[in-house]
Tab-separated table of C-alpha atoms and ligand atoms in Angstrom:
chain	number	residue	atom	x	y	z
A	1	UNK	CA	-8.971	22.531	-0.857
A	2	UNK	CA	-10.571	23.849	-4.491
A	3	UNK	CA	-9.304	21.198	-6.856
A	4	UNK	CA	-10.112	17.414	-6.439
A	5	UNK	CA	-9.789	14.216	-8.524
A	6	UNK	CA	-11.682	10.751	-8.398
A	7	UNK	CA	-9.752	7.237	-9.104
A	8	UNK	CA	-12.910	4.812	-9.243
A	9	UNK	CA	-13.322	1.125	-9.346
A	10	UNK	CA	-14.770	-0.433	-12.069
A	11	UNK	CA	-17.954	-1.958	-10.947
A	12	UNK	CA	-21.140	-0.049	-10.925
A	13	UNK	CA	-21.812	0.302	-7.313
A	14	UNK	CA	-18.288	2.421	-7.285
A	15	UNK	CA	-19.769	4.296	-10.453
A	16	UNK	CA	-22.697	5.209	-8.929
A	17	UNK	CA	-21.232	6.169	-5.817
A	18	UNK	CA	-18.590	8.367	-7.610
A	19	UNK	CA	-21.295	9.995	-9.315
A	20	UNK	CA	-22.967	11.120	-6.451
A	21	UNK	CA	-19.947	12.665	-4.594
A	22	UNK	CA	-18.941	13.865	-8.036
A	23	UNK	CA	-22.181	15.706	-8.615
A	24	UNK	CA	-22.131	17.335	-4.541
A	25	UNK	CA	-18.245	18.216	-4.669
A	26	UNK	CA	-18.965	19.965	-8.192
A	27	UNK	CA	-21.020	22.809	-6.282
A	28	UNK	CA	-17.965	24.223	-4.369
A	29	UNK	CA	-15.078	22.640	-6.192
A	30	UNK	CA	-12.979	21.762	-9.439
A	31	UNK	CA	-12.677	18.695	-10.818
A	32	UNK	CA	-9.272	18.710	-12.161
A	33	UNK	CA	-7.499	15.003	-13.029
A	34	UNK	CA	-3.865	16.335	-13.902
A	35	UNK	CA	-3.219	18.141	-10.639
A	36	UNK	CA	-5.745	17.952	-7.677
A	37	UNK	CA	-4.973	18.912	-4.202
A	38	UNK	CA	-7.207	15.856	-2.692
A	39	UNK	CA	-7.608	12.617	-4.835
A	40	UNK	CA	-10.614	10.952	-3.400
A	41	UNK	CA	-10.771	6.854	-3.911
A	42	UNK	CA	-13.992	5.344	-4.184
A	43	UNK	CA	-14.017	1.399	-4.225
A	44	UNK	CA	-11.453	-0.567	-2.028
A	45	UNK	CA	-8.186	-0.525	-0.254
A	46	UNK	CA	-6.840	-1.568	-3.720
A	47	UNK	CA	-8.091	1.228	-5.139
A	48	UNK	CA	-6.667	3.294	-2.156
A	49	UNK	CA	-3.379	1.970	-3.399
A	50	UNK	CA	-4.008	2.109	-7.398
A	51	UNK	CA	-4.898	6.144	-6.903
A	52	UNK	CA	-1.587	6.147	-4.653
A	53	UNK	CA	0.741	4.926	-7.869
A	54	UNK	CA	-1.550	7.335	-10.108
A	55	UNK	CA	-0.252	10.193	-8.466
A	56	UNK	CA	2.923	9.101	-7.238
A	57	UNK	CA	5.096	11.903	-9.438
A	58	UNK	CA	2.680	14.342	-7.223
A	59	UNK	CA	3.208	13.348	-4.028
A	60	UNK	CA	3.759	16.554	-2.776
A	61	UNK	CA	0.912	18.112	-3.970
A	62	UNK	CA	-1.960	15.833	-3.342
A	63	UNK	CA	-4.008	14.783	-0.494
A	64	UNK	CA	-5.430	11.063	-0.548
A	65	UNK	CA	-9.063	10.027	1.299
A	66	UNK	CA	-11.120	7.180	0.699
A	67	UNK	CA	-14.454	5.815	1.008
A	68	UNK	CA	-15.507	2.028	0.650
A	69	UNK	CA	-18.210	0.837	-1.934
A	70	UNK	CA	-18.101	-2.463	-0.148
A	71	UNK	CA	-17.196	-4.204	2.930
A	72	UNK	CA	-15.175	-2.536	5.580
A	73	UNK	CA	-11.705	-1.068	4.209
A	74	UNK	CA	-8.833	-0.643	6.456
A	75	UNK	CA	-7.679	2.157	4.325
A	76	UNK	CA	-10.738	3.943	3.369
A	77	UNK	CA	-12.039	6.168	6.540
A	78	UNK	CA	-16.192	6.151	5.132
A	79	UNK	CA	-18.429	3.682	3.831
A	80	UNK	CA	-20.897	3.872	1.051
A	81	UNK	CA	-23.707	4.993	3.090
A	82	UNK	CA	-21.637	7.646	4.272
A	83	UNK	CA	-20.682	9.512	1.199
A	84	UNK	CA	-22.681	12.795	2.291
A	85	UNK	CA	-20.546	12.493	5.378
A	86	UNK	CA	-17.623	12.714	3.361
A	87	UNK	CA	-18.806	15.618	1.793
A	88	UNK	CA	-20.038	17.436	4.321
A	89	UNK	CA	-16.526	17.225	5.804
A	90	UNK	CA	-14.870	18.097	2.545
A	91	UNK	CA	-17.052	21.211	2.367
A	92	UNK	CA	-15.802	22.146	6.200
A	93	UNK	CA	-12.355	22.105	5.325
A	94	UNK	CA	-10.915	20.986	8.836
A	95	UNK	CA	-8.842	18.205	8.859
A	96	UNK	CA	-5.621	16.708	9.884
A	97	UNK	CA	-2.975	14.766	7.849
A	98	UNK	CA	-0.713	11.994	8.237
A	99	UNK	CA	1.579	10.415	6.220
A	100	UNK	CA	2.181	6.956	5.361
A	101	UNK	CA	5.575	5.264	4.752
A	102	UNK	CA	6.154	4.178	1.296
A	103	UNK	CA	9.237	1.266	-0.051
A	104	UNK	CA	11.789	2.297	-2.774
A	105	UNK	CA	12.258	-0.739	-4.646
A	106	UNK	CA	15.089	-0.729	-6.690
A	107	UNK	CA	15.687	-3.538	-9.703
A	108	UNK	CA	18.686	-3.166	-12.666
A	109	UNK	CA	16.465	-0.957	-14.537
A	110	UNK	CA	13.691	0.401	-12.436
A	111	UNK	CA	12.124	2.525	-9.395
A	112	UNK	CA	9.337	1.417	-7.989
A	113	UNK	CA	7.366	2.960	-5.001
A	114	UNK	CA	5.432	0.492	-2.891
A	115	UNK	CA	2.197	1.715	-0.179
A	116	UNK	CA	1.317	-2.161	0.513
A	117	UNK	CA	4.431	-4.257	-0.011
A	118	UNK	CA	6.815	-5.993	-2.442
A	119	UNK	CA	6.584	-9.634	-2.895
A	120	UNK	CA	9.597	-11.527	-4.779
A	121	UNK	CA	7.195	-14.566	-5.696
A	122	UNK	CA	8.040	-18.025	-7.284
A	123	UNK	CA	5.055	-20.589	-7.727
A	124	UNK	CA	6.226	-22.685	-10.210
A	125	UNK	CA	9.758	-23.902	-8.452
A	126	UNK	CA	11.338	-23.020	-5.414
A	127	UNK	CA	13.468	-19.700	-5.079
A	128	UNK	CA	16.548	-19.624	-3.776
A	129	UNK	CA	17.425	-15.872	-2.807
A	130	UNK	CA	20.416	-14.408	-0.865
A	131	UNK	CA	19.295	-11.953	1.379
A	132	UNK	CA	21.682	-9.040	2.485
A	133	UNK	CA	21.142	-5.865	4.883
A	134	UNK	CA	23.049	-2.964	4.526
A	135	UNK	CA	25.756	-4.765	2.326
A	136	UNK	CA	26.404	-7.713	4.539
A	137	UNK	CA	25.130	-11.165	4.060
A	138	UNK	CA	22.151	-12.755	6.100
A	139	UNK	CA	20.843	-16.004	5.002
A	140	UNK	CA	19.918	-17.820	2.036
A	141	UNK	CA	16.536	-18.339	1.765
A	142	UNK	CA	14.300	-20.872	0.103
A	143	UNK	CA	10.936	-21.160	-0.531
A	144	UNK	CA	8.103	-19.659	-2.450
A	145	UNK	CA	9.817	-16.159	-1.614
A	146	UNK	CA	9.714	-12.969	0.374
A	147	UNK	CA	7.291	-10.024	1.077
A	148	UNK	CA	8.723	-6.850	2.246
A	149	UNK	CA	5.766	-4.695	3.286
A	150	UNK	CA	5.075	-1.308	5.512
A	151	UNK	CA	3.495	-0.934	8.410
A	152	UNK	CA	0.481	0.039	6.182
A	153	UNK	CA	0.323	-3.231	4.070
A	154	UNK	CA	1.030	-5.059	7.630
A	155	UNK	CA	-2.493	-5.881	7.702
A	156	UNK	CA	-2.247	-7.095	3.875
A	157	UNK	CA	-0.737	-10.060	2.282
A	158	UNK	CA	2.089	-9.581	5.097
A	159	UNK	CA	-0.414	-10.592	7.802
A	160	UNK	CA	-1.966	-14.032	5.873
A	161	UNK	CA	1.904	-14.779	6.291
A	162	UNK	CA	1.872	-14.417	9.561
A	163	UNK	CA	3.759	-11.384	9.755
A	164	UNK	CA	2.636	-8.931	12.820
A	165	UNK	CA	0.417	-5.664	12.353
A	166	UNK	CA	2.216	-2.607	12.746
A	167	UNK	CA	0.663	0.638	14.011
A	168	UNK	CA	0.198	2.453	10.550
A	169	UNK	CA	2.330	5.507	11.513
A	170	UNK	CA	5.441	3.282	12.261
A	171	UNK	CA	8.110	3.943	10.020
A	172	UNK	CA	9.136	0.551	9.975
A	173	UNK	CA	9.120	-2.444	7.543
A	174	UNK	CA	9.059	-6.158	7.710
A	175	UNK	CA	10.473	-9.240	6.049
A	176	UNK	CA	8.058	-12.483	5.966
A	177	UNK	CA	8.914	-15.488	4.332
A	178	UNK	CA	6.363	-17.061	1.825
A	179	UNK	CA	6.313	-20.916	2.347
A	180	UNK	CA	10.359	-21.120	3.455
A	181	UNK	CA	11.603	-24.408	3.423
A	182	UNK	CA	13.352	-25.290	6.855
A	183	UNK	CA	15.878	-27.992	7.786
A	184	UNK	CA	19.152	-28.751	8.110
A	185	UNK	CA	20.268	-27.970	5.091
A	186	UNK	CA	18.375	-24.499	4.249
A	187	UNK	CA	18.368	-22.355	7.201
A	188	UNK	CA	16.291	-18.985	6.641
A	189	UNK	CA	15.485	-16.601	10.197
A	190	UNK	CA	11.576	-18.205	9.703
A	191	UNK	CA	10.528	-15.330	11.540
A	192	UNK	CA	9.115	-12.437	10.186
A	193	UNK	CA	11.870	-9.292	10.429
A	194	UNK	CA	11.286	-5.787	11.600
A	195	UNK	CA	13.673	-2.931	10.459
A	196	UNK	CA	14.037	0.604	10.571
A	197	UNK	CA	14.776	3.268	7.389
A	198	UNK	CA	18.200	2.859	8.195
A	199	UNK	CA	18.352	-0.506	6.388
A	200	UNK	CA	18.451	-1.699	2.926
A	201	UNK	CA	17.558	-5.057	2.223
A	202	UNK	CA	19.039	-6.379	-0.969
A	203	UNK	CA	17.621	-9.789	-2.292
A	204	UNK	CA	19.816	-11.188	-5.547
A	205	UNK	CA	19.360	-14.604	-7.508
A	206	UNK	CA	21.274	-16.360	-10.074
A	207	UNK	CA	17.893	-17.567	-11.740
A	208	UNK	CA	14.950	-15.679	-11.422
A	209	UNK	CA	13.198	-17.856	-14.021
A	210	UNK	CA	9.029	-17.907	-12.890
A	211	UNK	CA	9.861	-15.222	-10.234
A	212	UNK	CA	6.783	-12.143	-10.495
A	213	UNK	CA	7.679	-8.724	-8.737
A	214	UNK	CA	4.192	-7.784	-6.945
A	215	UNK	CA	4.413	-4.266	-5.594
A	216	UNK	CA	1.308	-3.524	-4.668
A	217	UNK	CA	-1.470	-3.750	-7.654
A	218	UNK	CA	0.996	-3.753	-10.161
A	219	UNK	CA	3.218	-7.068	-11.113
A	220	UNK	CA	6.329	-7.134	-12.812
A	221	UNK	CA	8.030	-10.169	-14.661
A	222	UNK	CA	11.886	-11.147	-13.177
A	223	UNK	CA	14.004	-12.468	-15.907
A	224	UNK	CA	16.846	-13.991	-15.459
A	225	UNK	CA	19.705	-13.114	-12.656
A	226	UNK	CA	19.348	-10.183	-10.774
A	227	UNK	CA	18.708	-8.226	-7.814
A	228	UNK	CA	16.392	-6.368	-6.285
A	229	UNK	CA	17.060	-3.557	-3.513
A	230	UNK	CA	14.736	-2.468	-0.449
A	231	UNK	CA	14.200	0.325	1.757
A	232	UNK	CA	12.051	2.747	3.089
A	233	UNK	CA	11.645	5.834	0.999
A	234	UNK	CA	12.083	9.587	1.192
A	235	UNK	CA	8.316	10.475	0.176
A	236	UNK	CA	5.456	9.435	2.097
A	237	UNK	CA	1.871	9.626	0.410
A	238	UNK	CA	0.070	12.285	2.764
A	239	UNK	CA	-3.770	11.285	3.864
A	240	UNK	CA	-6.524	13.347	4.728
A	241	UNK	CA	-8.113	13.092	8.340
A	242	UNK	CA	-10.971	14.106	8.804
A	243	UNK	CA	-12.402	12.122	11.437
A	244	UNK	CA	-10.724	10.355	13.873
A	245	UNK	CA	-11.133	6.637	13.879
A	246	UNK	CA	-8.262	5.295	16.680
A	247	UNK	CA	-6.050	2.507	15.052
A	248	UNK	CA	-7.095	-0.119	17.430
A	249	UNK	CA	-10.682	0.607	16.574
A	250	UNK	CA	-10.018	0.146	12.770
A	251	UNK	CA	-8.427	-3.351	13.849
A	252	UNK	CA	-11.378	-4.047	15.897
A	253	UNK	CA	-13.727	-3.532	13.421
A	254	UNK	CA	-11.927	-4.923	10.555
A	255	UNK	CA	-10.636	-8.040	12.303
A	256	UNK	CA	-12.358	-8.791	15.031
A	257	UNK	CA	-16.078	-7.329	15.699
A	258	UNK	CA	-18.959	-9.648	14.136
B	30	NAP	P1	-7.473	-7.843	-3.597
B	30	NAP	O1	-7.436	-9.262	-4.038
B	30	NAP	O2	-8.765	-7.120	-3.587
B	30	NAP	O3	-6.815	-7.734	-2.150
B	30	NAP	C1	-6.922	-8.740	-1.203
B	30	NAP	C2	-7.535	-8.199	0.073
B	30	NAP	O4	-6.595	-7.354	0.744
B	30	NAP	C3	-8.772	-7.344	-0.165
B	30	NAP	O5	-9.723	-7.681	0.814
B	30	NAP	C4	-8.252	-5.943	0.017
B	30	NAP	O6	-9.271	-5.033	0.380
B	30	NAP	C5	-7.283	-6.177	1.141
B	30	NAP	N1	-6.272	-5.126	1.402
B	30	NAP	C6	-5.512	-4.443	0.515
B	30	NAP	N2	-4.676	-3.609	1.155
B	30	NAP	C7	-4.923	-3.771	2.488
B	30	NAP	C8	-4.370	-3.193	3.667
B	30	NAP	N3	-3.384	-2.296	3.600
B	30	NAP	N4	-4.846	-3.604	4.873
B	30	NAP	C9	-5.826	-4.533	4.954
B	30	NAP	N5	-6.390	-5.118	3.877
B	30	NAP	C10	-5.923	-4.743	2.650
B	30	NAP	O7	-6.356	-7.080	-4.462
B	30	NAP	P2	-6.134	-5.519	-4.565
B	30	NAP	O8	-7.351	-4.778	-4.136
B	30	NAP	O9	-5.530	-5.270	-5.903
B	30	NAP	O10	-5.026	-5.223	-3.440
B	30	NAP	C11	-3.698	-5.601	-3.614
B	30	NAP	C12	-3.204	-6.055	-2.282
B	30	NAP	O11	-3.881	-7.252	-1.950
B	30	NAP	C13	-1.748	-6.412	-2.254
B	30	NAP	O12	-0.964	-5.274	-1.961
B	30	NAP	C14	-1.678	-7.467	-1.179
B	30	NAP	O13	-1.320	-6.930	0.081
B	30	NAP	C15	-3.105	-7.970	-1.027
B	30	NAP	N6	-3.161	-9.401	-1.294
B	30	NAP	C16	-3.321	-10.229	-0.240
B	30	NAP	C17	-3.308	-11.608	-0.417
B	30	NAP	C18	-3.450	-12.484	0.762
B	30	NAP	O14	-3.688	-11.966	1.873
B	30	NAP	N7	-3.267	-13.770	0.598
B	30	NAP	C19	-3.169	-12.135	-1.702
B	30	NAP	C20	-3.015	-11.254	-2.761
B	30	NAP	C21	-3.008	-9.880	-2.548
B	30	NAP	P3	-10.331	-4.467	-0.738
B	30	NAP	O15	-11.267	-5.576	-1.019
B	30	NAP	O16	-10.962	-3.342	0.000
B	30	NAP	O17	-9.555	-4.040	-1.945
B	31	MN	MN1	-9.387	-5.098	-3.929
């Protein structure tokens, strides 16, 4: 690959770390921010997903990678001390791809792409949302509201709910409920839900009044009634491999090593 991009954090450890790749990857490559073959992320998984959205009219051309300016990232594949690492490998020009899964989220007026998840959030009252799949009614749910998130963001918000952890290759997503209210009287499934890209999950209100749209880094203000549609989309963002780190290690040494 010739031409390459940064997307950077903010803070100045990820400055200074961009810098330094910047100033190795110069010697044998272009820098060129409107259309890069590999967009390299240097901060954290959220700005794994924030250089994701950046290019996500370019899908097809570009390449992500990232490396981690501080603690262990589950989407990053280096950490900070391993930057010449990173561009060692880049200089070798070996590698392997795979692609993650990405959400089409569809409200009245917009398309959104989500890497992470969507979340249909209400903190101020409870949200009362009819949940359908493929056209045909489910339950009613209420409760603080609903995440729909890919087998990538399974180990994001979607896990502090509970949800499972989904090998990141699995074209799959899942429903969790945020804070459902159970009895008698409001029955929601409680569990989280697993489906397939053969399923479109379509969440509508009468008052969305408070309700927030998260999808991903970005958040988007629900007004009034609505709906919002869900499903997993066409284009997947396609990531660099250049070393292979087995999912179950990345688990074990985000989740459970000391
Ligand atoms: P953030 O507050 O930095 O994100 C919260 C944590 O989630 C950070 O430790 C972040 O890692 C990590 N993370 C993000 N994507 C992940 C993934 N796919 N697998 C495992 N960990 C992941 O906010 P942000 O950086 O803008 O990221 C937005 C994401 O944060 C959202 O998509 C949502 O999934 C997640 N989030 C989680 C909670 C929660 O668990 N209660 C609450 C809000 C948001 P870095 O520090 O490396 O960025
Ligand atoms: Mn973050």
């Amino acid at each position: 690959m010739k031409r390459y991009a940064t997307v950077c954090k903010l803070d100045e450890c990820s400055k200074k770390l961009e810098q330094k790749i910047k100033k190795e990857l110069d010697t044998f490559m272009t820098y060129d921010e409107d259309n890069p073959e590999l967009v390299i992320s240097v901060g954290g998984d959220g700005t794994v997903l924030y250089s994701v959205h950046k290019y996500i009219h370019q899908l097809d051309q570009v390449s992500f990678i990232g490396i981690h300016s501080g603690t262990l990232g589950f989407l990053t594949d280096y950490q900070k001390d391993e930057y010449m690492d990173l561009v060692h490998d880049i200089r070798l020009d070996e590698f392997k791809t795979y692609n993650r899964c990405l959400l089409e989220v569809k409200t009245h007026d917009e398309t959104y792409m989500a890497l992470n998840e969507v979340r249909l959030e209400n903190n101020r009252r409870s949200q009362v949302l009819g949940v359908y799949i493929n056209g045909d009614f489910f339950e009613t749910f209420r409760g603080n509201g609903l995440c729909v998130s890919t087998a990538s963001g399974s180990t994001a918000y979607n896990k502090s709910l509970g949800g499972a952890v989904i090998n990141s290759g699995a074209g799959l997503m899942q429903l969790s409920e945020i804070a459902g209210i159970h009895h008698n009287a409001y029955r929601s499934l409680g569990s989280p839900l697993i489906l397939d890209w053969t399923h479109i999950i379509h969440l509508e209100s009468e008052n969305f009044d408070g309700s927030i749209l998260g999808i991903d880094t970005l958040v988007v203000d629900l007004k009034g009634a609505g709906s919002v549609d869900i499903s997993l989309a066409k284009q997947r963002a396609r990531f660099v491999q250049y070393k292979r780190v087995p999912y179950i290690e990345r688990l074990k040494r985000a989740y459970l090593s000391e």
